[in-house]
Short mmCIF file of C-alpha atoms in Angstrom, two decimals:
data_model
loop_
_atom_site.label_atom_id
_atom_site.label_comp_id
_atom_site.label_asym_id
_atom_site.label_seq_id
_atom_site.Cartn_x
_atom_site.Cartn_y
_atom_site.Cartn_z
CA MET A 2 0.00 0.00 0.00
CA TYR A 3 1.36 3.43 -1.00
CA ASP A 4 2.11 5.58 2.06
CA PRO A 5 4.33 8.65 1.49
CA VAL A 6 4.64 9.27 5.23
CA ARG A 7 6.00 5.78 5.76
CA LEU A 8 8.33 6.16 2.77
CA ARG A 9 9.74 9.31 4.33
CA GLU A 10 10.19 7.62 7.70
CA LYS A 11 12.02 4.77 5.98
CA TYR A 12 14.60 6.90 4.18
CA MET A 13 15.06 9.24 7.13
CA ALA A 14 16.14 6.21 9.17
CA MET A 15 18.96 5.59 6.69
CA GLU A 16 22.47 6.99 6.99
CA ALA A 17 22.82 10.46 5.43
CA GLY A 18 24.41 10.53 2.00
CA LYS A 19 24.38 7.78 -0.60
CA SER A 20 22.25 5.35 1.42
CA ARG A 21 19.53 7.90 2.09
CA MET A 22 19.58 9.04 -1.53
CA VAL A 23 18.77 5.47 -2.60
CA GLY A 24 15.80 5.55 -0.23
CA ILE A 25 14.62 8.91 -1.60
CA HIS A 26 14.88 7.58 -5.17
CA ALA A 27 12.59 4.70 -4.14
CA ALA A 28 10.13 7.20 -2.65
CA ILE A 29 10.18 9.21 -5.90
CA GLU A 30 9.39 6.10 -7.94
CA ALA A 31 6.46 5.27 -5.66
CA ALA A 32 5.05 8.80 -5.79
CA ASP A 33 5.45 8.87 -9.59
CA SER A 34 3.63 5.57 -10.01
CA HIS A 35 0.69 6.91 -7.97
CA GLY A 36 0.65 10.36 -9.55
CA ASP A 37 0.95 11.99 -6.14
CA VAL A 38 2.10 15.42 -7.37
CA PRO A 39 2.81 17.12 -4.00
CA TYR A 40 5.05 14.21 -2.98
CA GLN A 41 6.54 13.85 -6.46
CA ILE A 42 7.77 17.38 -5.97
CA TYR A 43 8.59 17.07 -2.27
CA PHE A 44 10.70 13.91 -2.62
CA ARG A 45 12.69 15.49 -5.45
CA ILE A 46 13.26 18.54 -3.26
CA LYS A 47 14.59 16.26 -0.53
CA LEU A 48 16.87 14.52 -3.04
CA CYS A 49 18.29 17.93 -4.00
CA GLU A 50 18.78 18.73 -0.33
CA GLU A 51 20.49 15.42 0.42
CA SER A 52 22.85 15.69 -2.55
CA CYS A 53 23.65 19.33 -1.74
CA PHE A 54 24.52 18.85 1.92
CA TYR A 55 25.59 15.21 2.21
CA GLY A 56 26.38 13.89 -1.25
CA ASP A 57 27.50 15.21 -4.60
CA GLU A 58 25.91 18.42 -5.87
CA LEU A 59 26.08 17.15 -9.44
CA ASP A 60 23.31 14.71 -8.50
CA MET A 61 21.20 17.75 -7.68
CA MET A 62 21.93 19.21 -11.12
CA VAL A 63 20.56 16.02 -12.70
CA ILE A 64 17.31 15.89 -10.71
CA PHE A 65 16.57 19.64 -10.61
CA PRO A 66 15.35 19.96 -14.23
CA GLU A 67 12.83 17.18 -13.48
CA LEU A 68 11.75 19.01 -10.34
CA LEU A 69 11.41 22.33 -12.17
CA ALA A 70 9.39 20.75 -15.00
CA LEU A 71 6.99 19.16 -12.51
CA ALA A 72 6.54 22.44 -10.67
CA ASP A 73 5.92 24.25 -13.96
CA GLN A 74 3.28 21.68 -14.92
CA HIS A 75 1.60 22.05 -11.52
CA PRO A 76 2.40 25.63 -10.37
CA ASP A 77 -0.34 25.60 -7.74
CA ALA A 78 0.45 22.16 -6.35
CA PRO A 79 0.04 22.27 -2.57
CA THR A 80 2.85 21.52 -0.18
CA THR A 81 2.93 18.43 2.02
CA ARG A 82 2.76 18.30 5.80
CA TYR A 83 6.57 18.53 5.79
CA ASN A 84 7.04 21.78 3.86
CA ARG A 85 4.01 23.80 4.93
CA GLY A 86 6.19 26.85 5.54
CA TYR A 87 6.04 27.59 1.82
CA LYS A 88 3.04 29.07 -0.01
CA ASN A 89 2.99 26.18 -2.48
CA SER A 90 5.39 23.66 -4.04
CA MET A 91 6.78 26.18 -6.55
CA ASP A 92 7.63 28.47 -3.66
CA ASN A 93 9.74 25.68 -2.17
CA VAL A 94 11.37 24.96 -5.56
CA LEU A 95 12.39 28.61 -5.88
CA TRP A 96 14.27 28.28 -2.58
CA ILE A 97 16.14 25.23 -3.94
CA TYR A 98 16.99 27.21 -7.08
CA LYS A 99 19.49 29.26 -5.06
CA TRP A 100 21.49 26.09 -4.37
CA ILE A 101 21.62 25.52 -8.12
CA LEU A 102 23.19 28.93 -8.66
CA SER A 103 25.76 28.26 -5.96
CA THR A 104 26.58 24.83 -7.41
CA CYS A 105 27.02 26.29 -10.92
CA GLU A 106 29.72 28.56 -9.54
CA GLU A 107 31.52 25.69 -7.79
CA PHE A 108 31.49 23.12 -10.64
CA TYR A 109 33.44 23.88 -13.82
CA GLN A 110 31.63 20.94 -15.43
CA ILE A 111 28.57 23.17 -15.83
CA PRO A 112 29.04 25.31 -18.98
CA LEU A 113 29.07 29.05 -18.42
CA GLU A 114 26.23 29.46 -20.92
CA ASP A 115 24.03 27.14 -18.84
CA TYR A 116 25.01 28.93 -15.64
CA LEU A 117 24.02 32.32 -17.05
CA LYS A 118 20.72 30.87 -18.31
CA PHE A 119 19.99 29.58 -14.79
CA GLN A 120 20.71 33.05 -13.39
CA GLU A 121 18.30 34.75 -15.78
CA ASP A 122 15.61 32.10 -15.35
CA TYR A 123 15.82 32.48 -11.58
CA LYS A 124 15.53 36.27 -11.96
CA LYS A 125 12.41 35.94 -14.12
CA ARG A 126 10.78 33.55 -11.67
CA CYS A 127 11.47 35.83 -8.72
CA LEU A 128 9.85 38.73 -10.54
CA ALA A 129 6.89 36.61 -11.66
CA MET A 130 6.23 35.48 -8.09
CA GLY A 131 6.63 38.97 -6.66
CA TYR A 132 9.88 38.28 -4.80
CA SER A 133 12.85 40.56 -4.24
CA LEU A 134 15.87 40.27 -6.55
CA ARG A 135 18.21 40.61 -3.59
CA PRO A 136 19.36 36.93 -3.71
CA TYR A 137 19.77 37.17 -7.48
CA TYR A 138 22.20 40.07 -7.08
CA GLU A 139 23.94 38.24 -4.24
CA TYR A 140 24.73 35.26 -6.48
CA VAL A 141 25.74 37.48 -9.39
CA TYR A 142 28.12 39.27 -7.01
CA SER A 143 29.50 35.95 -5.76
CA PHE A 144 30.29 34.79 -9.29
CA TYR A 145 31.92 38.09 -10.26
CA ASP A 146 33.92 37.96 -7.05
CA CYS A 147 35.32 34.49 -7.72
CA ILE A 148 36.51 35.52 -11.21
CA ASN A 149 37.84 38.93 -10.09
CA ASP A 150 35.43 40.77 -12.36
CA PRO A 151 35.23 44.52 -11.54
CA ARG A 152 31.46 44.35 -11.96
CA ARG A 153 31.34 42.67 -8.55
CA GLU A 154 31.19 46.04 -6.78
CA GLU A 155 28.14 47.12 -8.75
CA ALA A 156 26.46 43.75 -8.11
CA PHE A 157 27.28 44.01 -4.40
CA ALA A 158 25.72 47.49 -4.25
CA MET A 159 22.58 46.18 -5.96
CA PHE A 160 22.44 43.32 -3.45
CA GLN A 161 22.73 45.66 -0.48
CA ASN A 162 20.24 48.20 -1.79
CA THR A 163 17.51 45.74 -2.78
CA PRO A 164 14.87 45.06 -0.09
CA TRP A 165 14.92 41.80 1.88
CA ASP A 166 11.96 39.39 1.86
CA GLU A 167 11.23 35.81 2.91
CA ASN A 168 12.79 34.30 -0.23
CA CYS A 169 16.18 35.84 0.58
CA ASN A 170 18.94 34.00 2.36
CA CYS A 171 18.97 34.29 6.14
CA LYS A 172 20.14 37.65 7.46
CA ALA A 173 23.14 36.11 9.25
CA CYS A 174 24.37 34.48 6.01
CA GLU A 175 23.88 37.76 4.16
CA ARG A 176 25.76 39.62 6.87
CA ASN A 177 28.69 37.23 6.46
CA THR A 178 28.70 38.03 2.73
CA GLU A 179 28.93 41.72 3.61
CA ILE A 180 31.69 41.16 6.18
CA ASP A 181 33.74 39.16 3.68
CA PHE A 182 33.30 41.91 1.07
CA TYR A 183 34.54 44.67 3.38
CA LEU A 184 37.48 42.59 4.60
CA ASP A 185 38.43 41.97 0.98
CA GLN A 186 38.29 45.76 0.52
CA ASP A 187 40.61 46.14 3.56
CA ASP A 188 37.86 48.04 5.37
CA LEU A 189 38.40 46.41 8.76
CA GLU A 190 36.45 49.10 10.61
CA ARG A 191 33.28 48.59 8.59
CA ALA A 192 33.64 44.79 8.64
CA THR A 193 33.95 44.89 12.43
CA ALA A 194 30.85 47.07 12.70
CA PHE A 195 28.88 44.69 10.47
CA ALA A 196 30.07 41.75 12.60
CA TYR A 197 28.57 43.18 15.81
CA ASP A 198 25.17 41.47 15.59
CA ILE A 199 26.75 38.08 14.84
CA GLU A 200 29.33 38.56 17.57
CA ASN A 201 26.63 39.05 20.19
CA PHE A 202 24.34 36.39 18.62
CA THR A 203 21.57 38.81 17.71
CA LEU A 204 21.91 37.32 14.22
CA THR A 205 22.25 33.54 14.02
CA CYS A 206 21.97 30.97 11.24
CA GLY A 207 19.67 28.06 12.06
CA ALA A 208 17.74 27.49 15.24
CA LYS A 209 19.77 24.47 16.37
CA GLU A 210 23.28 25.69 15.64
CA LYS A 211 23.68 29.05 17.28
CA LYS A 212 27.38 29.42 16.43
CA ARG A 213 27.22 28.52 12.73
CA ALA A 214 27.24 32.13 11.49
CA TRP A 215 29.65 33.12 14.25
CA LEU A 216 32.19 30.50 13.15
CA ARG A 217 31.94 31.58 9.54
CA MET A 218 32.43 35.19 10.57
CA LYS A 219 35.54 34.31 12.60
CA LYS A 220 36.92 32.37 9.65
CA HIS A 221 36.53 35.46 7.45
CA PHE A 222 38.56 37.49 9.94
CA LEU A 223 41.19 34.75 10.21
CA ARG A 224 41.66 34.79 6.45
CA TYR A 225 41.93 38.58 6.52
CA TYR A 226 44.69 38.56 9.14
CA LEU A 227 46.44 35.73 7.32
CA ARG A 228 46.44 37.79 4.13
CA LYS A 229 47.83 40.73 6.12
CA ARG A 230 50.49 38.47 7.70
CA ASP A 231 49.44 39.61 11.17
CA PHE A 232 50.51 36.35 12.80
CA LYS A 233 49.69 37.48 16.32
CA MET A 234 46.03 37.82 15.30
CA VAL A 235 46.24 34.65 13.20
CA ALA A 236 47.31 32.73 16.32
CA GLU A 237 44.46 34.29 18.33
CA TYR A 238 41.81 33.37 15.76
CA CYS A 239 43.22 29.87 15.23
CA GLY A 240 42.96 29.20 18.96
CA LEU A 241 39.45 30.60 19.08
CA LEU A 242 38.26 28.48 16.16
CA GLU A 243 39.94 25.35 17.51
CA ARG A 244 38.20 25.78 20.87
CA ASN A 245 34.81 26.10 19.20
CA LYS A 246 35.05 23.80 16.20
CA GLY A 247 33.07 21.05 17.91
CA VAL A 248 29.97 23.20 18.39
CA ASN A 249 28.98 23.07 14.71
CA LYS A 250 28.04 19.61 13.50
CA GLU A 251 27.33 20.78 9.97
CA ARG A 252 30.24 20.26 7.62
CA GLU A 253 32.25 23.46 7.18
CA PHE A 254 33.89 22.74 3.85
CA ASP A 255 37.23 24.46 4.24
CA PHE A 256 37.38 24.98 8.01
CA TRP A 257 40.21 22.48 8.58
CA SER A 258 42.25 23.52 5.56
CA VAL A 259 42.16 27.20 6.55
CA LEU A 260 43.51 26.20 9.96
CA MET A 261 46.19 24.05 8.31
CA GLU A 262 47.28 26.95 6.11
CA SER A 263 47.28 29.35 9.07
CA TYR A 264 49.30 27.05 11.31
CA SER A 265 51.80 26.57 8.49
CA TYR A 266 53.14 30.02 9.38
CA ILE A 267 52.89 29.94 13.17
CA ASP A 268 53.05 26.29 14.30
CA ILE A 269 54.18 23.84 11.61
CA GLY A 270 53.68 20.89 13.98
CA LYS A 271 49.97 21.64 14.33
CA ALA A 272 49.67 22.11 10.58
CA LEU A 273 51.27 18.69 10.08
CA LYS A 274 48.84 17.10 12.53
CA ILE A 275 45.87 18.61 10.69
CA TYR A 276 47.16 17.25 7.39
CA LYS A 277 47.66 13.79 8.91
CA ASP A 278 44.13 13.85 10.34
CA CYS A 279 42.39 15.25 7.25
CA TRP A 280 44.32 14.12 4.15
CA LYS A 281 41.66 11.55 3.27
CA ILE A 282 38.91 14.19 3.38
CA LEU A 283 40.98 16.12 0.87
CA MET A 284 41.37 13.11 -1.41
CA GLU A 285 37.67 12.21 -1.27
CA GLU A 286 36.41 15.74 -1.95
CA ARG A 287 34.32 15.96 -5.13
CA CYS A 288 33.41 19.63 -5.30
CA PRO A 289 35.91 21.24 -7.71
CA SER A 290 36.07 24.60 -5.93
CA ASP A 291 36.86 22.80 -2.67
CA ILE A 292 39.40 20.54 -4.40
CA TYR A 293 41.08 23.73 -5.62
CA GLY A 294 41.01 25.41 -2.19
CA HIS A 295 42.11 22.39 -0.15
CA ASN A 296 44.99 21.52 -2.47
CA LYS A 297 46.13 25.14 -2.68
CA ARG A 298 46.35 25.24 1.10
CA ALA A 299 48.04 21.82 1.24
CA ALA A 300 50.65 23.07 -1.22
CA ILE A 301 51.25 26.10 1.01
CA PHE A 302 51.66 23.76 3.98
CA PHE A 303 54.26 21.56 2.27
CA ARG A 304 56.11 24.64 0.98
CA GLU A 305 56.38 25.93 4.54
CA LEU A 306 57.22 22.47 5.88
CA GLY A 307 60.10 22.29 3.40
CA LYS A 308 61.41 25.59 4.75
CA ALA A 309 61.04 24.54 8.39
CA ARG A 310 62.67 21.10 8.14
CA LYS A 311 66.31 20.29 7.56
CA GLY A 312 65.57 16.90 6.00
CA GLU A 313 63.89 16.20 2.67
CA PHE A 314 61.35 13.67 3.94
CA VAL A 315 58.29 13.55 6.17
CA LYS A 316 56.69 10.51 7.79
CA LEU A 317 53.00 10.16 6.90
CA SER A 318 50.56 7.32 7.60
CA LEU A 319 48.74 7.41 4.28
CA ASP A 320 47.16 4.42 2.53
CA ALA A 321 46.53 3.14 -0.97
CA VAL A 322 43.87 5.82 -1.57
CA PHE A 323 46.74 8.26 -1.97
CA PRO A 324 48.43 8.25 -5.40
CA GLY A 325 52.12 7.46 -4.94
CA TYR A 326 51.44 5.60 -1.68
CA ARG A 327 54.60 4.28 0.00
CA GLU A 328 54.55 1.37 2.40
CA ASP A 329 57.48 2.79 4.36
CA GLY A 330 55.53 6.02 4.95
CA ARG A 331 58.49 8.21 3.90
CA TYR A 332 57.43 10.96 1.54
CA ARG A 333 59.63 13.57 -0.04
CA ILE A 334 58.30 16.98 1.00
CA ARG A 335 59.02 18.43 -2.42
CA ASP A 336 57.01 15.65 -4.09
CA MET A 337 54.08 16.30 -1.76
CA TYR A 338 54.18 19.99 -2.63
CA ARG A 339 54.24 19.15 -6.32
CA PHE A 340 51.34 16.72 -6.00
CA HIS A 341 49.01 19.19 -4.29
CA TYR A 342 50.08 22.14 -6.41
CA ASN A 343 49.47 20.18 -9.61
CA ARG A 344 46.00 19.13 -8.42
CA ALA A 345 45.08 22.73 -7.61
CA LYS A 346 46.53 23.97 -10.90
CA ALA A 347 44.64 21.37 -12.95
CA VAL A 348 41.32 22.50 -11.45
CA ALA A 349 42.29 26.17 -11.78
CA ASP A 350 42.93 25.68 -15.50
CA LYS A 351 39.48 24.14 -15.96
CA PHE A 352 37.70 26.90 -14.06
CA ASP A 353 39.56 29.60 -15.97
CA GLU A 354 38.75 27.93 -19.27
CA ARG A 355 35.07 27.68 -18.33
CA ASN A 356 34.90 31.28 -17.07
CA GLY A 357 37.10 32.89 -19.73
CA THR A 358 39.45 34.42 -17.12
CA ASN A 359 42.73 33.64 -15.36
CA ALA A 360 41.34 34.28 -11.85
CA TYR A 361 41.93 30.81 -10.39
CA CYS A 362 45.50 30.49 -11.69
CA ALA A 363 46.13 34.04 -10.48
CA GLY A 364 44.90 32.91 -7.06
CA LEU A 365 47.76 30.40 -6.90
CA GLU A 366 50.31 33.00 -7.95
CA LYS A 367 48.95 35.47 -5.41
CA VAL A 368 49.99 33.20 -2.53
CA GLY A 369 53.37 32.47 -4.09
CA LEU A 370 52.63 29.02 -5.47
CA LYS A 371 54.32 27.94 -8.70
CA ALA A 372 55.22 24.81 -10.61
CA ASP A 373 58.16 22.94 -9.06
CA ARG A 374 60.87 21.71 -11.37
CA GLU A 375 63.51 19.16 -10.50
CA ASP A 376 66.30 21.46 -11.60
CA GLU A 377 65.29 24.18 -9.14
CA ASP A 378 67.08 24.33 -5.81
CA GLU A 379 63.98 25.20 -3.80
CA VAL A 380 60.24 24.69 -3.88
#
């Protein structure tokens, strides 16, 4: 007997990630076979959510066109008991659309032409449903920012000056976008002023995780002080983040690698421990923008390790997942630098080709990373 409530209970009991996605696929098939439109839409929404937060976002890119087509066919389809906070199913789909825009930025596999079409389609839908274009401008700004396009300042101004409504991202997440922008502009005074409401927890992200926005805000400041080479403040923020990292159960994609990069300049032993603890996370990462960021920071770590150590080798307990695995656990520091630099550079080349810029390769050069050749004396 078809029972969507029971189907939901069944997949929710499964482990998050691939296992749960199999269960959601089964729920979709059941809803499709019974023509249960609200749950046809709802289960596809949950599949997008699962792939976005616990799986591979590319899975979301595959299912989303199906979801959008269903919602277009049934624009007034009611919500289910589980997503009653939305006006109707299309309202819920429009919220998911923002994840699509974010994923397009992070995956070079998605052609730029398709990405821009998604942006414009999202804009049209917001206008048609009477919603603010504030999130549209926020995602346009984010894309321009990642490719170092000067139009980012205009897009940021449009984002800030457009009214907020219930379809916008949460105010704490938006505030972190503003803080990051001002820190990038070296306007520490304004960034600090904008951080006040997150600092005192007037603005929080998510009811269950009070420190989520706070941790992100602190990470923005850490990266600012790291860029400024203010290592006294870097040490202060590293300690603060380390003491609080257990309070946020949600995966913070580059939290550990930012700490590893930071400790590379102030405590190479701690940086080495982070690499030993997290190298497999780095190898298993599937999001290209995170592959780029993690490997860039790993290359920085091995560059600094090479400077700090007298010997050429480091002892690492890796396994066969790692290309070039050695049973004796002795790895040449220079080879490790080369490995991570080459991985970051390969992804940078693909992003720059997709975007028609040199922003990602320039990002490697900006932190002093370059190709290592055997005939050079130093990394």
